[in-house]
XYZ file of C-alpha atoms in Angstrom:
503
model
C -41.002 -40.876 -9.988
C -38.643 -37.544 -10.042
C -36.451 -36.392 -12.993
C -33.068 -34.757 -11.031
C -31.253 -32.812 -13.535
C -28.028 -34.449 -12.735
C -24.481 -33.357 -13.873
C -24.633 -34.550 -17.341
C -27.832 -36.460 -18.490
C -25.612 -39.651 -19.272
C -25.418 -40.553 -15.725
C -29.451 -40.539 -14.953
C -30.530 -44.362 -14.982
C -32.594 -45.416 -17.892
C -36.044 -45.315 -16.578
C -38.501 -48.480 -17.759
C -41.181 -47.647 -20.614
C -44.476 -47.741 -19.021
C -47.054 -47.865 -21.217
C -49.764 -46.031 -22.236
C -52.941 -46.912 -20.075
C -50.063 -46.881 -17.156
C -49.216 -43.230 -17.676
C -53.094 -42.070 -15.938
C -51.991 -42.966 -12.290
C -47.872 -43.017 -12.462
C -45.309 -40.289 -12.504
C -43.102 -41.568 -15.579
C -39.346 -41.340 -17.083
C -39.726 -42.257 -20.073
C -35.204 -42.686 -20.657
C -35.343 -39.291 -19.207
C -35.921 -37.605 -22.382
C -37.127 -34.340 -20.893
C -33.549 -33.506 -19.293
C -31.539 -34.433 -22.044
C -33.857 -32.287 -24.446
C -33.530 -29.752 -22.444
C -30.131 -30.348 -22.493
C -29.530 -29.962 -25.916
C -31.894 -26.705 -26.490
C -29.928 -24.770 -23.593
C -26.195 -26.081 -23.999
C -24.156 -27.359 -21.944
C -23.074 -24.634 -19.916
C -26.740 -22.848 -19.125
C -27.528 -26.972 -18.287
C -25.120 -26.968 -16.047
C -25.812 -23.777 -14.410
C -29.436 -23.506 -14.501
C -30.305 -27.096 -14.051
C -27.510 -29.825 -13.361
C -28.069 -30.587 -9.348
C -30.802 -28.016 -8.833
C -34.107 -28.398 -10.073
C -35.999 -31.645 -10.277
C -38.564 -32.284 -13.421
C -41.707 -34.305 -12.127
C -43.838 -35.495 -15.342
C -47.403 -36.948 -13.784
C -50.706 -37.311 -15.480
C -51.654 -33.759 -15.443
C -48.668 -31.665 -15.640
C -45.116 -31.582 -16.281
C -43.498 -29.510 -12.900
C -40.396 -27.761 -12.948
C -39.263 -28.071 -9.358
C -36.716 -25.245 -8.318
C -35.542 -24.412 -5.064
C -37.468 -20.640 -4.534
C -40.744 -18.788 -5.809
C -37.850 -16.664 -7.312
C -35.741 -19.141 -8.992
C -38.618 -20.839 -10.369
C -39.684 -16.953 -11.973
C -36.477 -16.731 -13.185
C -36.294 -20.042 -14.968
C -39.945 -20.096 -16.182
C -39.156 -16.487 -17.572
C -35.270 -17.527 -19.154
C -35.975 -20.952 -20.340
C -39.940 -21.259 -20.522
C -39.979 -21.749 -24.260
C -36.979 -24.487 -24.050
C -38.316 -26.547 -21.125
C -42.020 -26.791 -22.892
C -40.465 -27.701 -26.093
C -38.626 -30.299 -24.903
C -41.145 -31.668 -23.034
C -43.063 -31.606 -26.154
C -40.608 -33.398 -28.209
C -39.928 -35.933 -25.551
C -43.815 -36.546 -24.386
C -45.329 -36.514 -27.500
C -48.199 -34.496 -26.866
C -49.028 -31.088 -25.252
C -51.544 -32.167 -23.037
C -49.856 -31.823 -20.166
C -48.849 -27.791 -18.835
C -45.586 -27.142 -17.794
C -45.386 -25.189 -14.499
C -42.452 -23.988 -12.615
C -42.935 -23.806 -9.267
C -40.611 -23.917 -5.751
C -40.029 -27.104 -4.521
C -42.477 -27.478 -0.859
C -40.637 -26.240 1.857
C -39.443 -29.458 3.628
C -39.498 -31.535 0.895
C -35.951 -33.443 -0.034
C -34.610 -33.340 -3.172
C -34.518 -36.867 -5.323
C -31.634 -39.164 -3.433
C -30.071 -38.891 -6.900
C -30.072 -35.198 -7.215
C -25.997 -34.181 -7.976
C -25.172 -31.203 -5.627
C -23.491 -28.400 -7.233
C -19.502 -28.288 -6.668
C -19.955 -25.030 -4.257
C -22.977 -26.735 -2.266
C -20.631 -29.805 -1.736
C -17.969 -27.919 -0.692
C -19.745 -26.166 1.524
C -21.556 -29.071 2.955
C -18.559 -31.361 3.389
C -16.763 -27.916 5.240
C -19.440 -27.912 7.547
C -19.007 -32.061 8.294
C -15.742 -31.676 9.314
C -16.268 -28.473 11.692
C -17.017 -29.598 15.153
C -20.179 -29.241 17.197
C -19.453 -26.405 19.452
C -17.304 -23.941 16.021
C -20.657 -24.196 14.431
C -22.474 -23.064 17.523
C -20.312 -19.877 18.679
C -20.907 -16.430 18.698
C -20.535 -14.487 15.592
C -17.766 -12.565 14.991
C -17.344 -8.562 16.102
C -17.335 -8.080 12.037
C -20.353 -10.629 11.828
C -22.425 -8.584 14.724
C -21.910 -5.371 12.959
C -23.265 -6.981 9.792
C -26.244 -7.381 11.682
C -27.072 -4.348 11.986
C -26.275 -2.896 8.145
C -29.587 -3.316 6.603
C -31.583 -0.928 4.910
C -34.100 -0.569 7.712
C -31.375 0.742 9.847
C -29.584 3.159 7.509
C -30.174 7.006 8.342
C -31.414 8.531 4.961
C -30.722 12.208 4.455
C -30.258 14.480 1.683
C -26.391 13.487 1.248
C -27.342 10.074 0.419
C -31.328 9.658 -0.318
C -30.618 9.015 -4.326
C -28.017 5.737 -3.056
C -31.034 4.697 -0.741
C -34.248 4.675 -2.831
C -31.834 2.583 -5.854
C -31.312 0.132 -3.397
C -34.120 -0.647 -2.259
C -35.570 -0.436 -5.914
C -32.725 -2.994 -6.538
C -34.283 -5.535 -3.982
C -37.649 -5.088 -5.645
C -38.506 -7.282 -8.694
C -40.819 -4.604 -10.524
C -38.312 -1.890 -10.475
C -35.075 -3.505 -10.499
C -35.281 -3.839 -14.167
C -34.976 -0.273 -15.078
C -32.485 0.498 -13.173
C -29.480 -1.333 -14.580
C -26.315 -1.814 -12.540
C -26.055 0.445 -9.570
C -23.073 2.537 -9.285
C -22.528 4.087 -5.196
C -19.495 6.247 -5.155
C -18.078 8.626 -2.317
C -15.645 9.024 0.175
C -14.788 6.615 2.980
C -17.335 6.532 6.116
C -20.439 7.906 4.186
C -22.226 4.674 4.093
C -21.214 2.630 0.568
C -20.479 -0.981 2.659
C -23.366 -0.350 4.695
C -25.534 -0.396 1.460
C -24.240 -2.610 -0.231
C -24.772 -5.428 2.755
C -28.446 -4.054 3.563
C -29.406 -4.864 -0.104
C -27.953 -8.030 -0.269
C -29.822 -8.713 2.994
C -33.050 -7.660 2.201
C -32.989 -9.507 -1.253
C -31.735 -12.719 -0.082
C -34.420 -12.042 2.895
C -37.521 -11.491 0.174
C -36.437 -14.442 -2.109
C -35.604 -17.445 -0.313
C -32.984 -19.592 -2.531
C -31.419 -16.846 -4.204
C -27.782 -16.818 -4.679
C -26.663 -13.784 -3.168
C -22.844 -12.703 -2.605
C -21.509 -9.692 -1.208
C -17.841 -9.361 -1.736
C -14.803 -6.631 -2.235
C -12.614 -6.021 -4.754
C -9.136 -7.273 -3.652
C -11.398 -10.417 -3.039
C -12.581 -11.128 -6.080
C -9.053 -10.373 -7.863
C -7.672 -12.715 -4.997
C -10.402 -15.784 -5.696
C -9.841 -15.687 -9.720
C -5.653 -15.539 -9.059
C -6.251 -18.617 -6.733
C -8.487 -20.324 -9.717
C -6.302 -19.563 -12.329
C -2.846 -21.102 -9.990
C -5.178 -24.151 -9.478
C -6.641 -24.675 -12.239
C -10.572 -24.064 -11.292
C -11.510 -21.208 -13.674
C -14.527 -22.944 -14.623
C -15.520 -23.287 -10.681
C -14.826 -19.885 -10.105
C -17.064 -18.540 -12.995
C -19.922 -21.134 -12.355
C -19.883 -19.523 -8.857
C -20.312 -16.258 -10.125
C -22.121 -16.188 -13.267
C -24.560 -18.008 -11.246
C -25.533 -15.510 -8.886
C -29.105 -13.625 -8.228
C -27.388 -10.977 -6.812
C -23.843 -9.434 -6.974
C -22.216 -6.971 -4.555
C -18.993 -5.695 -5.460
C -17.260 -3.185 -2.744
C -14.577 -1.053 -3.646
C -14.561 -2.202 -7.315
C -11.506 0.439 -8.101
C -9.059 -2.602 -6.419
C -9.234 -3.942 -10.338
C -7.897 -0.769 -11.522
C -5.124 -1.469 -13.996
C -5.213 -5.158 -13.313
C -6.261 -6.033 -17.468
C -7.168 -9.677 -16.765
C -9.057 -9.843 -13.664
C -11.055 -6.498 -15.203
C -11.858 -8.807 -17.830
C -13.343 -11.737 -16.244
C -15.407 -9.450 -14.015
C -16.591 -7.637 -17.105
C -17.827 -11.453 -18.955
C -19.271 -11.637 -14.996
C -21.097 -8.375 -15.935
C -22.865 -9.158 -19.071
C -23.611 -13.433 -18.388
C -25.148 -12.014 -14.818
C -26.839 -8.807 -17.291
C -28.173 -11.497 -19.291
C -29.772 -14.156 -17.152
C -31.126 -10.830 -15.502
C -29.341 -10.692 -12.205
C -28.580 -8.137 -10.759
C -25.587 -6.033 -9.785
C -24.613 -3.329 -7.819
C -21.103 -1.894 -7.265
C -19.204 0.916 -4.997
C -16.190 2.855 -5.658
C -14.196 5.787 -3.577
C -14.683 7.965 -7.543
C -16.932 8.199 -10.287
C -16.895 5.968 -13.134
C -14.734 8.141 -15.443
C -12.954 9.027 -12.603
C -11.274 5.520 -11.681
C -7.939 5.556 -13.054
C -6.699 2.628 -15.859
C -10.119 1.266 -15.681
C -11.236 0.016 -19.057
C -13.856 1.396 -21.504
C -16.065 -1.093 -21.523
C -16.372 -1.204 -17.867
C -16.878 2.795 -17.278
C -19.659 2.635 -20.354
C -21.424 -0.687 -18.663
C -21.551 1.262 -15.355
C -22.317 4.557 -16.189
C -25.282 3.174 -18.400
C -26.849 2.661 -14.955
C -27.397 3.982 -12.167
C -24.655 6.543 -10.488
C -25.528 7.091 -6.956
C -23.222 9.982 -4.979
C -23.144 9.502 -1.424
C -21.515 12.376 0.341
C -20.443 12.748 3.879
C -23.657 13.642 6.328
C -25.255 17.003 6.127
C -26.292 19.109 8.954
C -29.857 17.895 9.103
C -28.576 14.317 9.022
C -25.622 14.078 11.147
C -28.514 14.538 14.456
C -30.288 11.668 13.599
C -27.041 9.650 12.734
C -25.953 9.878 16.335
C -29.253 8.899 18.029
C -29.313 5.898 15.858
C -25.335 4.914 16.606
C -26.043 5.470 20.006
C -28.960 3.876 20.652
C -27.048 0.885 19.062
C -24.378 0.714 21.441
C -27.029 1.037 24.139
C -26.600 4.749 25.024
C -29.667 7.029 24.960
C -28.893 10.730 24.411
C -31.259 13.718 24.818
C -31.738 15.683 21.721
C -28.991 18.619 22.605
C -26.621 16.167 23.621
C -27.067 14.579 19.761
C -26.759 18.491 18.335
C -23.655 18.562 20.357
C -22.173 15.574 18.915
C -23.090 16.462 15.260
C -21.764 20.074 15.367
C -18.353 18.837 16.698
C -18.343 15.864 14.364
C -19.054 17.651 10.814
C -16.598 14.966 8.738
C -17.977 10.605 8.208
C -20.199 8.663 10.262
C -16.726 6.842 11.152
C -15.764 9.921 12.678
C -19.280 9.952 15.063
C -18.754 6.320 15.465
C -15.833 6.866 17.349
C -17.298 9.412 19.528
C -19.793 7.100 20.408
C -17.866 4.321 21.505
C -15.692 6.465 23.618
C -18.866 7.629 25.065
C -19.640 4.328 25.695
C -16.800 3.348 26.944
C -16.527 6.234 29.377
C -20.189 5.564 30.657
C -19.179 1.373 31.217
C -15.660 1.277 32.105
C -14.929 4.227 34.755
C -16.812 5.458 38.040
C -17.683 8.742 36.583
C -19.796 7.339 34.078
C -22.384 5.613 36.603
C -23.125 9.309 37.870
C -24.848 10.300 34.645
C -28.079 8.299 35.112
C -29.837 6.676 32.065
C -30.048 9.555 29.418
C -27.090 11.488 28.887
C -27.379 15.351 28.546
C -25.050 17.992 26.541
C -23.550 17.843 29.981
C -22.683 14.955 30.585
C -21.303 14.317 26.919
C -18.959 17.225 28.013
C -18.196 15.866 31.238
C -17.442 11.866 29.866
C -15.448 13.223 26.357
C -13.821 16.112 28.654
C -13.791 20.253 27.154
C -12.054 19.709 23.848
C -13.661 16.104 22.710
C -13.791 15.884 19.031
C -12.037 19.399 17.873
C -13.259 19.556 14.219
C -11.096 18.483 11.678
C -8.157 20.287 10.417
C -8.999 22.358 6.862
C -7.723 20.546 4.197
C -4.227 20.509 3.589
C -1.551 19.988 0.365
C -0.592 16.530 0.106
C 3.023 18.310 -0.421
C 2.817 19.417 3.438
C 1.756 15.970 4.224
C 4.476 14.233 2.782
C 7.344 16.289 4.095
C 6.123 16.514 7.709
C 5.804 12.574 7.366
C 9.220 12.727 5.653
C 10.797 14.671 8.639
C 9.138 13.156 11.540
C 10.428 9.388 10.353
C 13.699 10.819 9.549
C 14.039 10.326 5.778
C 13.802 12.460 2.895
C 10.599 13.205 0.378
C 12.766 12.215 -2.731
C 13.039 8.583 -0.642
C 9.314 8.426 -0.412
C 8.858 9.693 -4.171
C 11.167 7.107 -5.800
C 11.064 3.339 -5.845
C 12.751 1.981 -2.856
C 11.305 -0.259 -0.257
C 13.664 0.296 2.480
C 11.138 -0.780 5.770
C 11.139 3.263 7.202
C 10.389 4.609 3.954
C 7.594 2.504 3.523
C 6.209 2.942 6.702
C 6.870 7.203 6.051
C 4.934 6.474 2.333
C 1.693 4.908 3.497
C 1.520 7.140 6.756
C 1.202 9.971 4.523
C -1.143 8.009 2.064
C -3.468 7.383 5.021
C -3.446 11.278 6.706
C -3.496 12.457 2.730
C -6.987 10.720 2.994
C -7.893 11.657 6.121
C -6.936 14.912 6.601
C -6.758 16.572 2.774
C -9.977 14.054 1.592
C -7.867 13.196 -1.600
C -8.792 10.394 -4.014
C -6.468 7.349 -4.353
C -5.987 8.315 -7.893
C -4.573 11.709 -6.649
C -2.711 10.361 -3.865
C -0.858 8.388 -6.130
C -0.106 10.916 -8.327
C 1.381 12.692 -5.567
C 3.712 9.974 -4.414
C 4.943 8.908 -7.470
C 3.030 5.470 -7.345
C 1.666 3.294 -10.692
C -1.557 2.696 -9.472
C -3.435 3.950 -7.178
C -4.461 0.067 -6.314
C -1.323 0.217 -3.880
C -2.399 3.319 -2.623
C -5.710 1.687 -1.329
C -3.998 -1.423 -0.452
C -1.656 0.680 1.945
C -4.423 2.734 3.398
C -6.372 -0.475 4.448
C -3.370 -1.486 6.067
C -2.621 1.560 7.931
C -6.431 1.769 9.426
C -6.242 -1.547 10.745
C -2.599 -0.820 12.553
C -3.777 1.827 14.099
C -6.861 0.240 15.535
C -4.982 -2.526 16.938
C -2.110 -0.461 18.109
C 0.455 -2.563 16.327
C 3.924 -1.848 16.940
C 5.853 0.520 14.119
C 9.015 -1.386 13.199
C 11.183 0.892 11.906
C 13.992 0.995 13.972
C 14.520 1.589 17.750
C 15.367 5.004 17.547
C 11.731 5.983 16.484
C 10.305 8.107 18.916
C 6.796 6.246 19.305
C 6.193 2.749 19.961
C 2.305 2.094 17.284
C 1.293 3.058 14.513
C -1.156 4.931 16.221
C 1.183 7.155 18.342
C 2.710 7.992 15.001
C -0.427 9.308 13.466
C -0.529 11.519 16.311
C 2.492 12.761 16.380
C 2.252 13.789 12.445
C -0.649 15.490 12.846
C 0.138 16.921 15.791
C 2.952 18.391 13.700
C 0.884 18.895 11.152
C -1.286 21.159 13.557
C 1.139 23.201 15.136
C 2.361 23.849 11.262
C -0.500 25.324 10.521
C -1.378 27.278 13.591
């Protein structure tokens, strides 16, 4: 007979005393003892956690097993709660004849029909009830495709970012992950921090069946506990959490000067530190460097790991483009790579885009089909036509930004400075947050500075937003006397402006 750790030990039936000569050939429960024991010796809350709905205790003639649902959860638990778990079944057997093991449970074997799923395995089973037959079989998503293809095996490592790789995949490996500490990533946009961050949670939920393993951002997390506190399910939200194997926190400068939420992720930080999970973190700045960010959190991080990823050196911006290319099914001869690198010196974002307008050049219109299979320097000049990809403008004030934005939306800088939230002002104040970025490679922090903004939380939030109208070529609405029609006609035009300026 099986032991399921069950929500709270009260509701297990009361198993029958066998007795003694019966306890040779039968598993036993004697009033399942052993869970409430154990129980009492971890609390409630590590029970609850650790045990309630997740492992199964089998006690037998010749050992007491410890059933859990991996080879790494059962390490984990042996290693956090080996002492309790043979104590209690001490106490509650009588004798120490029997060893306890911890083992995973045999691949295809069913839990106990009166094992209590967890609240988030529930949920997520019931969700997947109600969705119909033919949701759960379609396609992944564009966003789910590309996910495919961020591991680690597929990340280009170069001298710009070799430190970032070798932590990461030290962070997926149990004998050096414990040295390490949190790891920190930190650089600009496009130089690979997402891309990371997914491959490691791929590779360790890939090498440790079972594990819990979440990748998330940010704005989500501060979204998920402001939806748990409004309803109520705090103690859901940290049980999800707390819980985890692994924790991947994108742009982790979202909680800048939000007190509460930096709070709860900062508990999140040391339960996780202590049941010896694992954590690793990316930010657009340093530690120190992330505005209204509390203490405790810039000492917890900086005590680990701080990884700079920069954006892709000479040497690596070659190799970069072979392997972009070869993913979107283009293969390029080694000059027509140099080509692409030396007029693409700024993100892989930046190469990414030449790429798919390669591709789409090559697939879309007749000239492409006259290239043949392997495209040349040539032909890369021929489909992206004599002035693809000019290099990027040199950086520029923030102050020029601003009032060319100012003037070409037809309001004034001291509008954009202050505090109103009239529609063409806002549209002229995170225009100019997103070209301050892309063109003069300022920090959020300083970019709100610049603008007069609180935080520089709203600064990121608007920059998000502005990248994703202009890849969709949403309409601007800010009035019909605006010269262009999208948002990203209107980038355009600024820089355009912006251009002749400086020329």
């Amino acid at each position: 007979m099986t032991i399921s750790a069950a929500g709270s030990v009260a509701e297990i039936a009361t198993g029958t005393q066998l007795r003694d000569e019966d306890r040779r050939d039968q598993t036993i429960t004697p009033d399942a003892p052993v869970l409430r024991s154990i129980e009492r010796r971890v609390g409630a809350d590590a029970y609850r956690r650790f045990f309630a709905g997740i492992v199964e205790v089998v006690i037998d003639a010749d050992a007491v097993r410890v059933l859990a649902a991996s080879d790494f959860a059962a390490e984990r638990l042996s290693r956090r709660f080996g002492t309790d778990v043979r104590e209690a079944a001490l106490e509650a057997l009588g004798d120490d004849s029997r060893p306890v093991t911890f083992v995973a449970r045999p691949a295809g074997e069913a839990r106990s029909p009166g094992a209590i799923q967890t609240a988030a395995a529930a949920t997520a089973r019931r969700g997947a009830d109600r969705a119909p037959a033919s949701s759960r079989r379609r396609r992944p998503a564009p966003s789910q495709r590309e996910d495919i293809d961020r591991t680690l095996e597929t990340f280009v490592v170069g001298a710009c970012n070799e430190l970032a790789y070798r932590a990461a995949v030290a962070l997926a490996d149990p004998e050096h992950a414990a040295a390490l500490g949190v790891l920190f990533l930190h650089g600009d946009c496009g130089v690979g921090k997402t891309h990371l961050l997914k491959g490691l949670a791929e590779r360790f939920a890939r090498l440790n069946p079972g594990a819990r393993v979440l990748y998330t951002t940010g704005e989500a997390f501060t979204n998920a506990y402001l939806t748990a506190l409004k309803r109520g399910e705090v103690d859901a939200f940290r049980a999800r959490h707390r819980g985890l194997d692994l924790l991947c926190l994108d742009d982790v400068h979202f909680l800048a000067n939000k007190t509460h939420t930096q709070t709860e992720f900062l508990h999140t930080f040391d339960q996780m530190d202590l049941n010896g999970a694992r954590v690793a973190v990316a930010s657009d700045d340093a530690p120190a460097k992330i505005g209204r960010f509390s203490r405790e959190l810039v000492s917890r991080f900086s005590a680990g790991v701080v990884a700079e990823m920069r954006i892709p050196d000479a040497a690596t911006r070659p190799r970069l483009v072979a392997a972009l290319a070869k993913r979107s099914g283009l293969a390029l001869t080694e000059d027509a790579a140099r080509l692409i690198a030396e007029r693409c010196p700024g993100s892989a974002r930046e190469i990414d885009g030449v790429i798919k307008k390669l591709h789409a050049v090559c697939t879309l219109l007749p000239m492409g089909r006259s290239f043949g299979p392997i495209l040349d320097a040539g032909a890369v000049r021929a489909a992206l036509g004599p002035g693809f990809a000019p290099r990027p403008m040199k950086p520029v004030r923030v102050e020029a930004i601003v009032e060319i934005t100012a003037d070409a939306l037809g309001v004034t800088v001291p509008e954009m400075l202050g505090a109103t939230r009239r529609r063409r002002v806002v549209v002229a104040r995170s225009m100019a947050s997103h070209l301050a970025r892309k063109i003069a490679g300022r920090s959020f922090q300083e970019i709100a500075e610049a603008l007069g903004r609180p935080t520089h939380s709203t600064v990121f939030t608007a920059c998000r937003r502005v990248e994703e109208k202009i890849a969709s070529r949403e309409a601007v609405e800010a009035g019909p006397d605006l010269a262009v029609s999208n948002w990203a006609e209107l980038e355009i035009e600024i820089e355009g402006r912006l251009r002749a300026r400086r020329g």
